[in-house]
Amino acid sequence: MNQQDSLRSLIFALLGAAIAGLFFWASLSIPAPRFEPVGSALVPQLIAVVIWTCAIAEIWRWVEGRGTHDNELPEIEYQTSSAMKLLVLRIMYIGLFSFFLIVLGTEEIAFSLLSAVLFFVTAVMTGVSRSKKSLILTATFGLAFGIFVELIFTRVFFVNIPTLG
Amino acid sequence: MDHFLQAAATLAQPFPAIMLLLGVFLGILVGAIPGLSATMLIALALPATYLMKDTDAMTLLVAMYVGGISGGLISAILINIPGTPSSIFTTLDGHPMAKKGLAARALSLGVVSSLVGGTISFVLLLALAPPLAKIALRFGPWEFFAMVMMALVLISSLSGKSFAKGILAGFLGMLFALPGIDGTSGNLRFTFGLSDLNAGLNILPVLVGTFALSQVISEVGLISKVKISYRVGLIALIKSQSSLGKFKWNLLRSSLLGTWIGLLPGIGGNIAAMVAYSATRGLSKTPERFGKGAEEGLVATESANNASVGGSLIPLISLGIPGSTVDTILIGALVIHNIPLGPLLIVNNPAIVYSIIVTYGIANIVMYLMMMGFIPSLTRLLEIPKSLVMAGITIFSVIGVFAANNRLTDVWILLFFGIFGAILLRLKVPLGPFVIGFVLAPIAEREMRAGMMLSDGSFFGIVQYPIATSMLVVSLLIAIAPLLRKLFKKMQTSQKVKR
């Protein structure tokens, strides 16, 4: 295991332990069982304990492996600058996706138009060519795709989404 | 036999037949495009099955499964990028063959091997699943609980580099299945003040988010440019099917191995292909040719990975335990159609069970015909920009999840699990155990609580049930095996130092 894998395992262990902690804390407010021996809290608490045990094992592995990877070359993908750029782009995408859901929830704009925007944004952010021609084609295709999906889901599956007109 | 013939007759009707053809075609298409997997396709297709009859839904999904596993060989051979994880080992000999100008031979060998592997596995599925379900009918709550735990431990131990990481992912998945009303006591739990969580987390947004949207989020900012190196014509493909008889023992051995490995919970086609490849190389008179374009290697991997699909369907049908990650989604489809899982599935819903089995058998033949017919055009489809595919997946994920219940909350849950799945991917955590934990948690909790009621509130009541106890002991042994191995290594090293 290289240094980055080891660090990833550590982060995952801490994340898992934190989530298990949250569930364990929430389980303390569940009422005690009255009609059966186990109750609603025991199973989640047992699961949390297993998660903590695994997390400790992973943290131990990280502690044991520290200092043994000094001669490794850094992977290009994870060099700090590009990793930060990727992280920022992904957070931006998640933000845009959330904005799309908020607008969809207002039921003010047709699904076809909204999905055309989301299609375009996703295509651009996942690497479609940035030439003018390609962007126009992607936008047109996205709009056609949005209208197609809206028609299928409203006329065939009778889904209640805001439509054009 | 009646149910079998009935299922075959149903599949001959127009709508199920169209679902079968469509499923295989889409499966091959998605399998052929690197980065898109059968798992993702089946998760995305799940919402569309809401309005279908249960048997038609399973026909579509199983056909996609067969097509998806098979389609991966096209890009593995032509561009050295496995379309699906199952075809990783196909690249070892398939691509060198293509580089030597034998692309048509490699493709046709791969397709025929897939057909043979799938057919042998189909026969075993038909022969083994119903009797196994009859045995499982004698199981009580403790046996089911132990079986679920064993499946989870096996899955976790085999799906990643670190056992603890796999188990951690599996148990995290179990935690996420708990919010909502507890079915046994009626208590509301883990809603964290959000009334939308009172009904619990729906399986659909969790699956689609974890498998599909997570992939899109992970692709943001990355640019992949894949160039097609080879074009293959239909006539060349047909001509290349000569002298296949010399591989008959290899095909049989690899298919049996593939089925057996597929049968073990959580082990996918990639492990089946690896084991069959290693076995064939070990038995070969010319092992030095492996990795440089050995036809035997290609035959072994392709027959084994297709056979693993049939193998993985055996525990699903007979025990209600997923044999692979895709099976988890098939379980999701059954849950959506309110079909109870477990050994009673075959007793109460034989139509569904036999439609799965018959679809699997016929889908293999359809896959063979489609692959032979479409490979020349499919090589061109590999040139579709991945970004457009990702954009399409996003829209389908949103509308598919929303359409299932007309609930925007489900789309927010989709986004949450998309982000969570992307984090897991970034941290190189296997998604399989997480999702399987999510699906199996309600069964495990229900059976454990029922077992404890039987044993007057004591967990140790399980020792009165030898099958359940032995399954738990096996799980424990699997769990501590890495630790024991490490200790053994340390002891060996210290002994060497002393000498």
XYZ file of C-alpha atoms in Angstrom:
664
model
C 0.000 0.000 0.000
C 1.440 3.418 -0.919
C 1.241 6.591 1.130
C -1.828 7.931 -0.667
C -3.748 4.677 -0.250
C -2.817 4.683 3.399
C -4.043 8.271 3.803
C -7.276 7.443 1.970
C -7.890 4.529 4.345
C -7.316 6.810 7.309
C -9.779 9.420 6.012
C -12.375 6.732 5.328
C -11.899 5.248 8.793
C -12.392 8.656 10.418
C -15.432 9.399 8.237
C -16.964 5.990 9.036
C -16.280 6.397 12.746
C -17.888 9.852 12.741
C -21.033 8.614 10.958
C -21.248 5.636 13.336
C -20.851 8.073 16.240
C -23.736 10.162 14.933
C -26.001 7.125 14.672
C -24.922 5.824 18.088
C -25.687 9.198 19.667
C -29.106 9.274 17.951
C -29.824 5.710 19.122
C -29.524 6.800 22.767
C -32.815 8.691 22.485
C -34.763 5.675 21.182
C -37.238 4.404 23.825
C -36.379 1.143 25.626
C -38.070 -2.010 24.298
C -41.389 -2.964 25.857
C -42.771 -5.927 23.931
C -39.645 -7.645 22.619
C -36.167 -8.226 24.054
C -33.979 -6.360 21.537
C -35.525 -2.955 20.845
C -34.793 -0.496 18.051
C -31.468 0.732 19.413
C -29.394 -2.420 19.916
C -28.730 -3.314 16.267
C -27.551 0.196 15.258
C -25.371 0.299 18.369
C -23.814 -3.069 17.502
C -23.199 -1.880 13.946
C -21.544 1.284 15.275
C -19.260 -0.808 17.488
C -18.217 -2.981 14.505
C -17.525 0.179 12.469
C -15.395 1.654 15.256
C -13.453 -1.615 15.543
C -12.747 -1.589 11.790
C -11.866 2.106 11.930
C -9.361 1.435 14.725
C -7.854 -1.378 12.616
C -7.487 0.983 9.647
C -5.987 3.745 11.800
C -3.567 1.182 13.270
C -2.581 0.149 9.722
C -1.921 3.818 8.901
C 0.189 4.297 12.053
C 2.178 1.127 11.276
C 2.760 2.151 7.651
C 3.914 5.720 8.415
C 7.410 6.572 7.267
C 7.747 3.501 5.067
C 6.806 5.261 1.804
C 9.394 8.021 1.688
C 10.913 6.976 -1.631
C 7.660 6.912 -3.576
C 7.068 9.348 -6.399
C 3.863 11.389 -6.126
C 1.084 10.420 -8.552
C 0.557 13.199 -11.095
C -3.237 13.170 -10.694
C -3.001 13.890 -7.011
C -0.482 16.690 -7.042
C -1.875 19.354 -4.748
C -2.639 21.994 -7.391
C -4.606 19.730 -9.754
C -6.313 17.952 -6.855
C -7.495 21.309 -5.486
C -8.726 22.349 -8.923
C -10.663 19.083 -9.267
C -12.147 19.494 -5.808
C -13.281 23.055 -6.545
C -14.810 21.970 -9.875
C -16.684 19.106 -8.214
C -17.996 21.330 -5.432
C -19.114 23.820 -8.094
C -20.914 21.031 -9.945
C -22.655 19.857 -6.771
C -23.655 23.477 -6.092
C -25.107 23.834 -9.582
C -26.928 20.527 -9.234
C -28.416 21.690 -5.915
C -29.470 24.982 -7.533
C -31.149 22.953 -10.306
C -33.130 21.020 -7.665
C -34.150 24.194 -5.829
C -35.422 25.746 -9.080
C -37.156 22.481 -10.024
C -38.878 22.559 -6.629
C -40.350 26.025 -7.333
C -42.164 24.556 -10.394
C -41.664 27.883 -12.217
C -39.467 26.688 -15.083
C -40.185 23.804 -17.459
C -38.256 20.591 -16.799
C -37.074 20.474 -20.415
C -35.334 23.862 -20.105
C -33.842 23.060 -16.721
C -32.585 19.664 -17.831
C -31.115 21.246 -20.986
C -29.065 23.542 -18.743
C -28.008 20.648 -16.480
C -27.118 18.565 -19.563
C -24.966 21.368 -20.954
C -23.248 22.064 -17.627
C -22.546 18.362 -17.028
C -21.191 17.871 -20.560
C -18.916 20.904 -20.290
C -17.647 19.945 -16.841
C -16.982 16.330 -17.809
C -14.814 17.312 -20.733
C -16.761 18.146 -23.915
C -14.617 20.080 -26.385
C -14.640 23.860 -25.689
C -14.780 24.914 -29.345
C -17.674 27.224 -30.294
C -19.132 24.662 -32.700
C -19.013 21.871 -30.151
C -20.614 24.017 -27.428
C -23.471 25.068 -29.748
C -24.012 21.429 -30.744
C -24.007 20.310 -27.102
C -26.515 23.022 -26.133
C -28.819 22.129 -29.040
C -28.557 18.424 -28.293
C -29.199 19.108 -24.597
C -32.373 21.064 -25.398
C -33.648 18.377 -27.769
C -32.841 15.737 -25.162
C -34.639 17.725 -22.442
C -37.781 18.118 -24.570
C -37.691 14.415 -25.482
C -37.367 13.325 -21.833
C -40.114 15.754 -20.747
C -42.495 14.453 -23.413
C -41.800 10.805 -22.584
C -42.213 11.244 -18.841
C -45.299 13.471 -18.979
C -47.181 11.834 -21.861
C -46.221 8.178 -21.362
C -45.446 7.850 -17.647
C -47.729 10.743 -16.492
C -45.111 12.201 -14.174
C -46.038 15.508 -12.574
C -43.238 17.887 -13.641
C -43.414 21.515 -14.817
C -43.707 21.488 -18.607
C -43.277 23.890 -21.520
C -46.497 25.804 -22.211
C -41.176 -28.093 -15.947
C -44.584 -26.437 -16.362
C -43.276 -23.188 -14.960
C -40.255 -23.376 -17.235
C -42.379 -23.836 -20.350
C -44.779 -21.139 -19.182
C -41.892 -18.702 -18.745
C -40.565 -19.594 -22.189
C -44.020 -19.036 -23.703
C -44.313 -15.665 -21.939
C -40.978 -14.591 -23.356
C -42.259 -15.355 -26.843
C -44.956 -12.655 -26.461
C -44.211 -9.287 -28.064
C -43.609 -7.051 -25.024
C -41.372 -9.425 -23.028
C -39.509 -10.306 -26.238
C -38.906 -6.604 -26.932
C -37.686 -6.140 -23.342
C -35.288 -9.051 -23.815
C -33.889 -7.702 -27.079
C -33.710 -4.139 -25.766
C -32.050 -5.264 -22.541
C -29.342 -7.277 -24.286
C -28.728 -4.508 -26.816
C -28.439 -1.740 -24.214
C -26.294 -4.006 -22.064
C -23.853 -4.665 -24.905
C -23.806 -0.971 -25.789
C -23.086 0.199 -22.242
C -20.682 -2.672 -21.604
C -18.712 -1.692 -24.685
C -18.255 1.916 -23.580
C -15.392 2.168 -21.081
C -16.409 3.767 -17.803
C -20.024 2.701 -18.053
C -20.918 -0.550 -16.341
C -23.809 -2.994 -16.363
C -24.388 -2.031 -12.727
C -24.892 1.598 -13.689
C -27.232 0.731 -16.556
C -29.368 -1.592 -14.450
C -29.576 0.962 -11.626
C -30.682 3.595 -14.141
C -33.245 1.254 -15.708
C -34.782 0.433 -12.330
C -37.243 3.385 -12.286
C -38.501 2.445 -15.740
C -39.506 -0.973 -14.432
C -41.981 0.547 -11.957
C -44.776 0.518 -14.481
C -43.976 -2.910 -15.877
C -45.212 -6.332 -14.859
C -42.766 -7.920 -12.413
C -41.742 -10.646 -14.880
C -41.155 -8.119 -17.685
C -39.067 -5.985 -15.334
C -36.846 -8.932 -14.433
C -36.562 -9.891 -18.105
C -35.287 -6.423 -18.976
C -32.816 -6.275 -16.091
C -31.418 -9.814 -16.472
C -31.024 -9.262 -20.229
C -29.103 -6.048 -19.486
C -26.907 -7.980 -17.060
C -25.977 -10.583 -19.696
C -25.413 -7.953 -22.390
C -23.423 -5.713 -20.053
C -21.000 -8.440 -18.979
C -20.461 -9.527 -22.594
C -20.116 -6.083 -24.206
C -17.005 -5.301 -22.196
C -14.865 -7.541 -24.374
C -15.169 -5.221 -27.399
C -13.259 -2.297 -25.934
C -10.987 -4.661 -23.975
C -9.819 -6.256 -27.210
C -9.865 -3.244 -29.530
C -8.569 -0.420 -27.359
C -7.086 -2.260 -24.362
C -9.601 -0.643 -22.001
C -11.966 -3.074 -20.303
C -15.570 -1.938 -20.860
C -16.528 -3.610 -17.572
C -14.463 -4.862 -14.617
C -15.231 -8.438 -15.725
C -13.233 -7.972 -18.896
C -10.025 -6.736 -17.252
C -8.345 -10.088 -17.930
C -9.608 -10.107 -21.517
C -7.204 -7.259 -22.272
C -4.205 -9.462 -21.381
C -4.458 -11.648 -24.470
C -7.273 -10.025 -26.446
C -5.494 -6.763 -27.173
C -2.151 -8.356 -28.096
C -4.111 -10.513 -30.582
C -5.702 -7.371 -32.048
C -2.266 -5.748 -32.327
C -1.066 -8.774 -34.273
C -3.893 -8.186 -36.791
C -6.136 -10.859 -35.259
C -8.861 -8.529 -33.918
C -11.655 -10.430 -35.695
C -10.409 -13.781 -34.378
C -10.112 -12.367 -30.829
C -13.613 -10.866 -30.940
C -15.278 -13.969 -32.330
C -13.446 -16.225 -29.849
C -14.569 -13.934 -27.025
C -18.192 -13.928 -28.192
C -18.372 -17.711 -28.647
C -16.707 -18.296 -25.263
C -19.215 -15.939 -23.640
C -22.061 -17.913 -25.214
C -20.675 -21.269 -24.059
C -19.940 -19.964 -20.539
C -23.425 -18.506 -20.256
C -25.104 -21.664 -21.557
C -23.285 -24.037 -19.197
C -24.049 -21.697 -16.328
C -27.728 -21.580 -17.377
C -27.964 -25.382 -17.166
C -26.436 -25.311 -13.677
C -28.743 -22.476 -12.604
C -31.766 -24.455 -13.722
C -30.534 -27.603 -12.007
C -29.303 -26.119 -8.715
C -31.487 -23.145 -7.767
C -34.840 -24.921 -7.147
C -33.429 -27.784 -4.985
C -31.283 -25.349 -3.011
C -34.379 -23.236 -2.291
C -36.146 -26.366 -0.986
C -33.298 -26.951 1.477
C -33.365 -23.289 2.519
C -37.090 -23.567 3.306
C -36.079 -25.408 6.488
C -34.045 -22.420 7.675
C -35.209 -20.357 10.650
C -34.357 -16.770 11.704
C -30.929 -17.633 13.131
C -29.877 -19.426 9.949
C -30.952 -16.459 7.831
C -29.206 -14.009 10.106
C -25.998 -16.076 9.995
C -26.267 -16.421 6.212
C -26.632 -12.660 5.736
C -23.646 -12.010 7.978
C -21.576 -14.596 6.133
C -22.492 -13.031 2.790
C -21.521 -9.585 4.047
C -18.205 -10.779 5.460
C -17.369 -12.709 2.261
C -18.264 -9.749 0.077
C -16.215 -7.365 2.165
C -13.202 -9.636 2.342
C -13.017 -10.134 -1.401
C -13.950 -6.763 -2.800
C -10.971 -4.651 -1.874
C -7.376 -4.600 -0.753
C -8.263 -4.151 2.897
C -10.723 -6.395 4.698
C -11.437 -3.834 7.429
C -12.203 -1.224 4.769
C -14.673 -3.578 3.051
C -16.383 -4.506 6.323
C -16.506 -0.844 7.325
C -18.188 0.003 4.005
C -20.672 -2.873 4.408
C -21.667 -1.880 7.934
C -21.912 1.799 6.941
C -24.380 0.687 4.261
C -26.309 -1.148 6.988
C -26.505 2.031 9.092
C -27.968 4.013 6.194
C -30.760 1.446 5.847
C -32.017 2.093 9.389
C -33.652 5.583 9.268
C -37.455 5.619 9.377
C -40.048 3.593 11.248
C -38.700 0.405 12.813
C -40.892 -2.364 11.448
C -40.743 -4.482 14.611
C -41.387 -1.936 17.360
C -42.964 0.931 15.431
C -40.428 3.402 16.850
C -39.257 6.289 14.673
C -35.476 6.429 14.526
C -32.563 8.266 12.876
C -34.649 10.867 11.050
C -32.592 13.704 12.585
C -35.638 15.945 12.624
C -36.380 15.533 8.915
C -39.974 14.405 8.439
C -39.158 13.350 4.859
C -37.069 10.530 6.321
C -39.995 9.056 8.291
C -40.613 6.538 5.514
C -36.924 5.659 5.414
C -34.476 5.883 2.556
C -35.940 4.526 -0.656
C -33.717 1.905 -2.279
C -33.906 3.528 -5.743
C -32.191 6.911 -5.089
C -29.577 5.133 -2.979
C -28.688 2.697 -5.767
C -28.815 5.226 -8.612
C -26.906 7.804 -6.578
C -24.203 5.392 -5.474
C -23.641 3.754 -8.838
C -24.573 6.354 -11.469
C -24.424 9.929 -10.165
C -21.251 9.207 -8.183
C -19.572 8.276 -11.459
C -20.650 11.570 -13.066
C -19.351 13.600 -10.103
C -16.072 11.665 -10.237
C -15.717 12.489 -13.933
C -16.041 16.261 -13.399
C -12.786 17.915 -14.363
C -11.307 14.824 -16.006
C -10.793 14.580 -19.745
C -10.576 11.187 -21.417
C -9.647 10.819 -25.050
C -9.900 7.318 -26.448
C -8.921 6.566 -30.021
C -10.233 3.542 -31.873
C -7.453 1.545 -33.443
C -9.273 -1.214 -35.294
C -12.339 -1.718 -37.468
C -13.801 -5.215 -37.883
C -16.134 -6.482 -40.606
C -18.927 -9.042 -40.243
C -17.483 -11.512 -42.767
C -14.119 -11.512 -41.018
C -15.892 -12.241 -37.729
C -17.787 -15.203 -39.129
C -14.705 -16.605 -40.867
C -12.748 -16.371 -37.624
C -14.931 -18.926 -35.865
C -13.037 -21.930 -37.170
C -11.267 -24.578 -35.048
C -13.044 -23.805 -31.800
C -13.255 -27.516 -30.888
C -9.712 -27.523 -29.529
C -10.882 -25.334 -26.642
C -13.692 -27.644 -25.488
C -12.076 -28.700 -22.167
C -10.906 -25.171 -21.484
C -14.441 -23.879 -22.113
C -15.998 -26.503 -19.837
C -13.468 -26.020 -17.032
C -13.603 -22.219 -17.137
C -17.404 -22.173 -17.289
C -17.694 -24.480 -14.286
C -15.150 -22.398 -12.388
C -16.987 -19.202 -13.362
C -20.337 -20.569 -12.192
C -18.858 -21.797 -8.913
C -17.138 -18.493 -8.206
C -20.221 -16.513 -9.196
C -22.190 -18.562 -6.691
C -20.117 -17.228 -3.789
C -21.681 -13.999 -2.533
C -20.052 -10.804 -3.673
C -17.492 -12.236 -6.051
C -17.929 -10.812 -9.508
C -16.964 -11.815 -13.009
C -13.500 -10.276 -12.665
C -12.453 -12.756 -9.956
C -14.037 -15.613 -11.939
C -12.051 -14.538 -15.006
C -8.854 -14.268 -12.969
C -9.201 -17.747 -11.451
C -10.074 -19.353 -14.792
C -7.179 -17.529 -16.487
C -4.710 -18.683 -13.816
C -5.999 -22.271 -13.969
C -5.723 -22.368 -17.767
C -2.227 -20.911 -17.721
C -1.219 -23.429 -15.064
C -2.448 -26.311 -17.200
C -1.161 -24.947 -20.516
C 1.750 -26.514 -22.376
C 2.809 -23.028 -23.460
C 2.281 -20.767 -20.429
C 4.906 -18.345 -21.740
C 2.470 -17.282 -24.497
C -0.058 -15.980 -21.947
C -0.238 -12.205 -21.906
C 1.127 -12.041 -25.448
C -2.000 -13.080 -27.337
C -2.775 -16.647 -26.230
C -6.170 -17.745 -27.524
C -6.593 -20.112 -24.540
C -6.337 -17.191 -22.110
C -9.014 -15.213 -23.911
C -11.345 -18.236 -24.048
C -10.879 -18.879 -20.316
C -11.604 -15.332 -19.174
C -14.625 -14.749 -21.397
C -16.327 -18.073 -20.645
C -15.725 -17.663 -16.912
C -16.990 -14.105 -16.586
C -20.216 -14.888 -18.426
C -20.707 -18.087 -16.445
C -20.358 -16.127 -13.210
C -23.642 -14.331 -13.990
C -25.609 -17.589 -13.854
C -23.718 -18.633 -10.745
C -24.522 -15.379 -8.978
C -28.229 -15.806 -9.735
C -28.325 -19.113 -7.813
C -28.120 -17.628 -4.265
C -30.408 -14.776 -5.335
C -33.152 -17.154 -6.432
C -32.769 -19.816 -3.795
C -31.843 -17.804 -0.701
C -32.611 -14.161 -1.473
C -28.917 -13.322 -0.981
C -27.198 -11.291 -3.717
C -24.380 -13.135 -5.453
C -22.989 -9.905 -6.883
C -23.481 -6.147 -6.808
C -25.811 -6.297 -9.811
C -27.899 -8.866 -7.965
C -28.426 -6.263 -5.261
C -30.177 -4.102 -7.838
C -32.209 -7.089 -9.015
C -33.249 -7.521 -5.368
C -34.150 -3.821 -5.419
C -36.415 -4.488 -8.412
C -38.119 -7.338 -6.570
C -38.585 -5.129 -3.491
C -40.081 -2.376 -5.654
C -42.618 -4.887 -6.969
C -43.439 -6.015 -3.404
C -42.105 -9.509 -3.948
C -40.840 -11.175 -0.752
C -37.293 -12.479 -0.974
C -35.838 -15.713 0.345
C -36.518 -19.377 -0.368
C -40.270 -18.737 -0.452
C -39.712 -16.755 -3.651
C -39.731 -19.913 -5.738
C -42.783 -21.282 -3.895
C -44.924 -18.150 -4.031
C -43.645 -16.587 -7.247
C -42.449 -19.357 -9.562
C -43.331 -17.223 -12.595
C -40.694 -14.651 -11.625
C -38.042 -17.220 -10.775
C -38.451 -19.080 -14.039
C -38.658 -15.865 -16.038
C -35.240 -14.953 -14.582
C -33.828 -18.393 -15.445
C -35.306 -18.589 -18.953
C -34.373 -14.991 -19.725
C -30.812 -15.746 -18.692
C -30.655 -18.743 -21.050
C -32.193 -16.986 -24.039
C -30.337 -13.712 -23.410
C -27.063 -15.558 -23.941
C -28.154 -16.686 -27.402
C -29.494 -13.216 -28.247
C -26.219 -11.742 -26.997
C -24.251 -13.999 -29.348
C -26.370 -13.045 -32.374
C -26.332 -9.335 -31.542
C -22.623 -9.248 -30.835
C -21.859 -10.926 -34.145
C -24.230 -8.617 -35.989
C -23.422 -5.354 -34.257
C -19.710 -5.481 -33.523
C -18.855 -3.680 -36.782
C -21.171 -0.768 -35.824
C -20.413 -0.905 -32.088
C -16.765 -0.128 -32.710
C -17.946 3.235 -34.105
C -20.153 3.870 -31.070
C -17.046 3.794 -28.896
C -16.280 7.190 -30.425
C -19.275 8.956 -28.755
C -17.858 11.586 -26.377
C -18.064 10.314 -22.824
C -19.155 13.743 -21.590
C -22.426 13.519 -23.558
C -23.077 10.083 -22.097
C -22.423 11.437 -18.590
C -24.824 14.347 -19.199
C -27.507 11.920 -20.389
C -26.979 9.721 -17.316
C -27.470 12.741 -15.041
C -30.808 13.687 -16.602
C -32.046 10.086 -16.564
C -30.990 9.711 -12.917
C -32.958 12.812 -11.900
C -36.133 12.098 -13.829
C -36.031 8.360 -13.127
C -35.755 8.799 -9.369
C -38.308 11.640 -9.322
C -40.798 9.708 -11.452
C -40.846 6.726 -9.102
C -42.715 8.562 -6.309
C -43.168 12.121 -7.644
C -41.049 13.235 -4.669
C -38.290 15.843 -4.955
C -36.870 14.596 -1.645
C -35.815 11.410 -3.441
C -33.738 13.504 -5.866
C -32.017 15.202 -2.920
C -31.307 11.735 -1.506
C -29.956 10.816 -4.950
C -27.598 13.795 -4.807
C -26.517 12.917 -1.260
C -25.628 9.350 -2.238
C -24.037 10.579 -5.463
C -21.694 12.731 -3.388
C -21.160 9.984 -0.832
C -20.439 7.448 -3.608
C -17.985 9.866 -5.249
C -16.190 10.260 -1.907
C -16.014 6.474 -1.550
C -14.655 6.167 -5.103
C -12.056 8.850 -4.378
C -11.017 7.023 -1.209
C -10.856 3.768 -3.220
C -13.551 2.156 -1.098
C -15.467 -0.643 -2.854
C -19.091 0.375 -3.490
C -20.333 -3.231 -3.564
C -20.189 -3.944 0.194
C -21.777 -0.545 0.967
C -24.816 -1.193 -1.229
C -25.108 -4.841 -0.254
C -25.008 -3.798 3.415
C -27.803 -1.316 2.692
C -29.969 -3.995 1.077
C -29.245 -6.750 3.599
C -29.547 -4.687 6.806
C -33.342 -4.923 7.173
C -33.196 -8.710 6.670
C -30.321 -9.109 9.144
C -32.021 -6.980 11.809
C -35.412 -8.621 11.388
C -34.015 -12.157 11.555
C -31.711 -11.411 14.482
C -34.549 -9.905 16.499
C -36.841 -12.820 15.631
C -34.078 -15.245 16.622
C -33.551 -13.468 19.946
C -37.283 -13.616 20.649
C -37.086 -17.385 20.066
C -34.130 -17.595 22.458
C -35.711 -15.512 25.255
C -33.626 -12.453 24.501
C -30.258 -14.203 24.445
C -27.939 -13.946 21.458
C -26.259 -17.148 22.557
C -29.418 -19.048 21.710
C -27.852 -19.302 18.268
C -25.581 -22.132 19.495
C -28.597 -24.439 19.529
C -28.708 -24.138 15.753
C -25.683 -25.950 14.254
C -26.052 -24.609 10.689
C -26.306 -21.016 11.896
C -23.424 -21.479 14.335
C -21.169 -22.994 11.688
C -21.960 -20.134 9.291
C -21.068 -17.592 11.989
C -17.857 -19.492 12.782
C -16.923 -19.456 9.070
C -17.623 -15.691 8.965
C -15.444 -15.188 12.021
C -12.642 -17.254 10.500
C -12.823 -15.214 7.286
C -12.767 -12.049 9.368
C -9.696 -12.965 11.399
C -7.841 -14.692 8.543
C -5.911 -11.525 7.486
C -4.833 -10.992 11.105
C -3.684 -14.598 11.450
C -1.802 -14.374 8.146
C -0.025 -11.248 9.369
C 0.882 -12.868 12.698
C 2.158 -15.959 10.882
C 4.325 -13.800 8.606
C 5.746 -11.901 11.597
C 6.571 -15.169 13.355
C 8.302 -16.478 10.232
C 10.359 -13.295 9.878
C 11.403 -13.297 13.545
C 12.426 -16.959 13.270
C 14.570 -16.140 10.214
C 16.214 -13.269 12.093
C 17.023 -15.573 15.041
C 18.713 -18.058 12.713
